[in-house]
PDB file of C-alpha atoms in Angstrom:
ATOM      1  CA  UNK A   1     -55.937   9.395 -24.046  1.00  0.00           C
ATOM      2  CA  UNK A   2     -59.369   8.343 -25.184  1.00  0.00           C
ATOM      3  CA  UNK A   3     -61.992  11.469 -25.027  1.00  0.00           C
ATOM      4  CA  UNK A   4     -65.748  10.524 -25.464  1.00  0.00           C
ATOM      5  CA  UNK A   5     -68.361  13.803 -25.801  1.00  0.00           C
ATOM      6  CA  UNK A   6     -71.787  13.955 -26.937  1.00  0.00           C
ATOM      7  CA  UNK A   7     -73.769  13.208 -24.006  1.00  0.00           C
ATOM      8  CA  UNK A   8     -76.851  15.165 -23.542  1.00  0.00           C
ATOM      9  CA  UNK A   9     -80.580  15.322 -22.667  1.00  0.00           C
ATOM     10  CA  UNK A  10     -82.885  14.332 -25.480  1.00  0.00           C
ATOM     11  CA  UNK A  11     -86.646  12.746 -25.404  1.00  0.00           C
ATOM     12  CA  UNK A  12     -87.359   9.177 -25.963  1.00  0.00           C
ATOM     13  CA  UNK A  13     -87.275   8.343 -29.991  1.00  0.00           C
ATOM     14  CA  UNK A  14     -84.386  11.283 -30.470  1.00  0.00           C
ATOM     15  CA  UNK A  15     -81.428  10.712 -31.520  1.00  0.00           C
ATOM     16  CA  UNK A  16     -77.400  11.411 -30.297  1.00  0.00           C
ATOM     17  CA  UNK A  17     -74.084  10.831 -31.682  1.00  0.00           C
ATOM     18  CA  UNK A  18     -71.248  10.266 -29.197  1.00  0.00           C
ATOM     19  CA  UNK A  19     -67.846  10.801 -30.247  1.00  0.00           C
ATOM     20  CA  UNK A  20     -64.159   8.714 -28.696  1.00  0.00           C
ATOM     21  CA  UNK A  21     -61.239  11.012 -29.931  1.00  0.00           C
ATOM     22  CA  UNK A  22     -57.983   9.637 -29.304  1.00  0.00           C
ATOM     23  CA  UNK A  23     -55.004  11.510 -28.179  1.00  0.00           C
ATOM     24  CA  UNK A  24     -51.224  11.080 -26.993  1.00  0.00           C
ATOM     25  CA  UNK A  25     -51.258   7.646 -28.590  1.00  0.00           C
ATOM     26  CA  UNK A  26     -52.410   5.668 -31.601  1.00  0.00           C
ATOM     27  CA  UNK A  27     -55.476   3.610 -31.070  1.00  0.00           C
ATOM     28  CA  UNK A  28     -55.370   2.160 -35.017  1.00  0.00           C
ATOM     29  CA  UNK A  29     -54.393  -0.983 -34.651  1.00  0.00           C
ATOM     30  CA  UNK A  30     -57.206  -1.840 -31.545  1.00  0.00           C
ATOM     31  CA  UNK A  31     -61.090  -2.894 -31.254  1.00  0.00           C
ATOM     32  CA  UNK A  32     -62.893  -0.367 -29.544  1.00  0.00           C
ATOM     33  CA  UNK A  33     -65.798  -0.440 -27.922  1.00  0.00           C
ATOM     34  CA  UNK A  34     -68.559   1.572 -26.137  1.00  0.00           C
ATOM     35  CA  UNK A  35     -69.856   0.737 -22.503  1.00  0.00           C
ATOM     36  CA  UNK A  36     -72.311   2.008 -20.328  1.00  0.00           C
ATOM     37  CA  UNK A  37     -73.469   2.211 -16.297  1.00  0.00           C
ATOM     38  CA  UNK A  38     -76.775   3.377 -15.597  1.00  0.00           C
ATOM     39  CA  UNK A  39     -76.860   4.443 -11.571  1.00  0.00           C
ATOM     40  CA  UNK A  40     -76.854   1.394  -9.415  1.00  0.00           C
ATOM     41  CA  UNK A  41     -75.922  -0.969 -12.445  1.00  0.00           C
ATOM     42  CA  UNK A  42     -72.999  -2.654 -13.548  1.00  0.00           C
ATOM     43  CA  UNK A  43     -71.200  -1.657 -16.754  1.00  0.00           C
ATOM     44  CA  UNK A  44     -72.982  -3.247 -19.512  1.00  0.00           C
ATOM     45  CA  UNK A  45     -71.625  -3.426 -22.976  1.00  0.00           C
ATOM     46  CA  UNK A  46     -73.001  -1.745 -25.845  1.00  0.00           C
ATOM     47  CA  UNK A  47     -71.254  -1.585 -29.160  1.00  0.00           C
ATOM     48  CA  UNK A  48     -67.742  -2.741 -30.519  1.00  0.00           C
ATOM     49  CA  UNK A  49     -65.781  -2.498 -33.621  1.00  0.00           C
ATOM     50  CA  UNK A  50     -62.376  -4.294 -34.617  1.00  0.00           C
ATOM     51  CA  UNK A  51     -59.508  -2.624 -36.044  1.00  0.00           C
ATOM     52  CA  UNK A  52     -60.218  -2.411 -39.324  1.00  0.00           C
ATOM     53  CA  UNK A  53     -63.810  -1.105 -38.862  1.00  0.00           C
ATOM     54  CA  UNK A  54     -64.949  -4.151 -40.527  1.00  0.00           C
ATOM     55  CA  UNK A  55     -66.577  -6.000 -37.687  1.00  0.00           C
ATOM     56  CA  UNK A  56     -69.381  -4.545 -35.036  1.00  0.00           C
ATOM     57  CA  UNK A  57     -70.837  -5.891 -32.434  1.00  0.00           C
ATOM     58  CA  UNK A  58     -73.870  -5.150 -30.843  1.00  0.00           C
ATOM     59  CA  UNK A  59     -75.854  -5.941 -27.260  1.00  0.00           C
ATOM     60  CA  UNK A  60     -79.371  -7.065 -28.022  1.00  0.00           C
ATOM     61  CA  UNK A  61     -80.983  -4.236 -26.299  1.00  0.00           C
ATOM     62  CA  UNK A  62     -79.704  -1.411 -28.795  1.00  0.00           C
ATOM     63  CA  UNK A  63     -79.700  -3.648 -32.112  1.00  0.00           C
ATOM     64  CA  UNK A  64     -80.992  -2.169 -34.984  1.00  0.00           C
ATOM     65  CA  UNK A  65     -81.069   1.466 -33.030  1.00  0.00           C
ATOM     66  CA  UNK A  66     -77.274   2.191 -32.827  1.00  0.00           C
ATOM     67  CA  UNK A  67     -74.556   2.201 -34.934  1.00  0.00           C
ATOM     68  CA  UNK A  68     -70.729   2.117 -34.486  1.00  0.00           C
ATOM     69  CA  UNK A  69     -68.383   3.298 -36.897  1.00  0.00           C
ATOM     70  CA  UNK A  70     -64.588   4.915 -36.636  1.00  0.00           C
ATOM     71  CA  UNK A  71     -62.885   6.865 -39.474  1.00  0.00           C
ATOM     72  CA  UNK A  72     -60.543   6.132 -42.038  1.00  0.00           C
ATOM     73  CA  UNK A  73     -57.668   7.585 -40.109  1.00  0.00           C
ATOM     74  CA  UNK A  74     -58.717   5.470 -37.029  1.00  0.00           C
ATOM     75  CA  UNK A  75     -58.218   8.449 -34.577  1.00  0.00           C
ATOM     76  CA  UNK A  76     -62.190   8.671 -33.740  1.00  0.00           C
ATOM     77  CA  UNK A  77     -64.812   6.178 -33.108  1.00  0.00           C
ATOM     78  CA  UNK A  78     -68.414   7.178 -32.758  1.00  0.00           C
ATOM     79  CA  UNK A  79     -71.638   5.864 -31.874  1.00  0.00           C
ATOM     80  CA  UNK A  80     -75.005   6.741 -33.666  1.00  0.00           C
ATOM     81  CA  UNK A  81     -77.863   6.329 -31.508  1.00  0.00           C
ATOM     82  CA  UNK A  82     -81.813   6.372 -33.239  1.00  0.00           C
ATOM     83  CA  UNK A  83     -84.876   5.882 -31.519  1.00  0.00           C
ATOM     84  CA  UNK A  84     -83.555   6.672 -27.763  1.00  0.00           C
ATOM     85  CA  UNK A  85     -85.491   4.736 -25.229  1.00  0.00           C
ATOM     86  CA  UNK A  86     -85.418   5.889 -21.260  1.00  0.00           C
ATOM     87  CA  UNK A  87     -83.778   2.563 -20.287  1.00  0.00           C
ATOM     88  CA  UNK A  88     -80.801   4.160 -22.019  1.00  0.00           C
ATOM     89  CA  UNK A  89     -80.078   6.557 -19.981  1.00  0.00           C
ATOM     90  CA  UNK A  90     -76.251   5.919 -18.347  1.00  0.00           C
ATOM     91  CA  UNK A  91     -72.923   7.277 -18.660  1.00  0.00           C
ATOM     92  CA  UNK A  92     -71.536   5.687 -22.006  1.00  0.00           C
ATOM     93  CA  UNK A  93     -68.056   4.884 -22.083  1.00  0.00           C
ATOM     94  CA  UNK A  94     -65.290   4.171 -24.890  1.00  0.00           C
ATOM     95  CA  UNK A  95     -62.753   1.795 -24.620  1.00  0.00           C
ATOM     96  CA  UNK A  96     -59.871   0.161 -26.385  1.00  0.00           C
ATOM     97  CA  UNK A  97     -58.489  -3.117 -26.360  1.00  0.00           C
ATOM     98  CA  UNK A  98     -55.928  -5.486 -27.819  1.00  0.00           C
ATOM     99  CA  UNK A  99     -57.310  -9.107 -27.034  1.00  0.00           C
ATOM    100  CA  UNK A 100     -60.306 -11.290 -25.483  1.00  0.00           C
ATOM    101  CA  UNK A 101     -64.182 -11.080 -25.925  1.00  0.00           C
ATOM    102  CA  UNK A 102     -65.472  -7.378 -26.564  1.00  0.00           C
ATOM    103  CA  UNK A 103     -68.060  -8.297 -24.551  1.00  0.00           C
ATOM    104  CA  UNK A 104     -66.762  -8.063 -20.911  1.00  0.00           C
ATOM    105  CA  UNK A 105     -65.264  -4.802 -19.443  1.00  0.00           C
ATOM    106  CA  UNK A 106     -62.349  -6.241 -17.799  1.00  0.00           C
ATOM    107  CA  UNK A 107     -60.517  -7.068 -21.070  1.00  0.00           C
ATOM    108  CA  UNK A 108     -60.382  -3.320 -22.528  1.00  0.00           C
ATOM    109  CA  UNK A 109     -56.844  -1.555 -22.093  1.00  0.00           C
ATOM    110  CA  UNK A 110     -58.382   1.856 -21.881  1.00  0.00           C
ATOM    111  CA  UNK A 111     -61.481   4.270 -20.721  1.00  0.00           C
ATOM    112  CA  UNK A 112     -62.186   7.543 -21.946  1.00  0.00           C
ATOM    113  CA  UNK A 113     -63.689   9.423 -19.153  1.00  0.00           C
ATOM    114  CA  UNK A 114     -67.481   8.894 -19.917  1.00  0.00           C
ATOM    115  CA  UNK A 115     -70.463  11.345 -21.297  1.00  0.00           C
ATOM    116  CA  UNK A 116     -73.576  11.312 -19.553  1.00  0.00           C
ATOM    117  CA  UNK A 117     -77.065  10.664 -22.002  1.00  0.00           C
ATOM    118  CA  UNK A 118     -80.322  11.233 -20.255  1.00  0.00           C
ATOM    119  CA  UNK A 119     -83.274  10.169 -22.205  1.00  0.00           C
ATOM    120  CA  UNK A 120     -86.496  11.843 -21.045  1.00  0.00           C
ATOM    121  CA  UNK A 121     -89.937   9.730 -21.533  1.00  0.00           C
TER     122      UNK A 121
END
């Protein structure tokens, strides 16, 4: 139901734009948000946006670097990444949810499948 693309190999200070298309369902009226897991690590969070699109949130480490938007018709939410360090290199993940802190993992409803970005030095 939620389909993120995008992923790719690119050298530090590149950019990449991942895409979450949603399908089978209507995602419009939830926050979404992007997540990521680097081998051996947890899943960290990255970006989120309420329903509206009015609202982002962003962890520390890509502020200023990455930006999350989702169009009019709410079907696709993307994230913009500049100036691509090697420490973000992970699977990235998109996500939906309904309630709680966009912060933690465990309160999203649903995962796309994830999109692998490898960010050469």
């Amino acid at each position: 139901q939620l389909q993120a693309s995008g992923g790719g190999l690119v050298q530090a200070g590149g950019s990449l734009r991942l895409s979450c298309a949603a399908s089978g369902r209507t995602f419009s009226s939830y926050a979404m948000g992007w997540f990521r897991q680097a081998p051996g690590k947890e899943r960290d969070f990255v970006a989120g946006i309420n329903w509206s699109g009015g609202s982002t949130y962003y962890a520390d480490s890509v502020k200023g670097r990455f930006t999350i938007s989702r169009d009019i018709a709410k079907t696709t939410v993307s994230l913009q990444m500049n100036s691509l360090k090697p420490e973000d290199t992970a699977v990235y993940y998109c996500a939906a949810r309904t309630s709680g802190s966009y912060y933690y993992w465990e309160n999203y409803d649903y995962w796309g499948q994830g999109t692998l970005v490898t960010v050469s030095s």
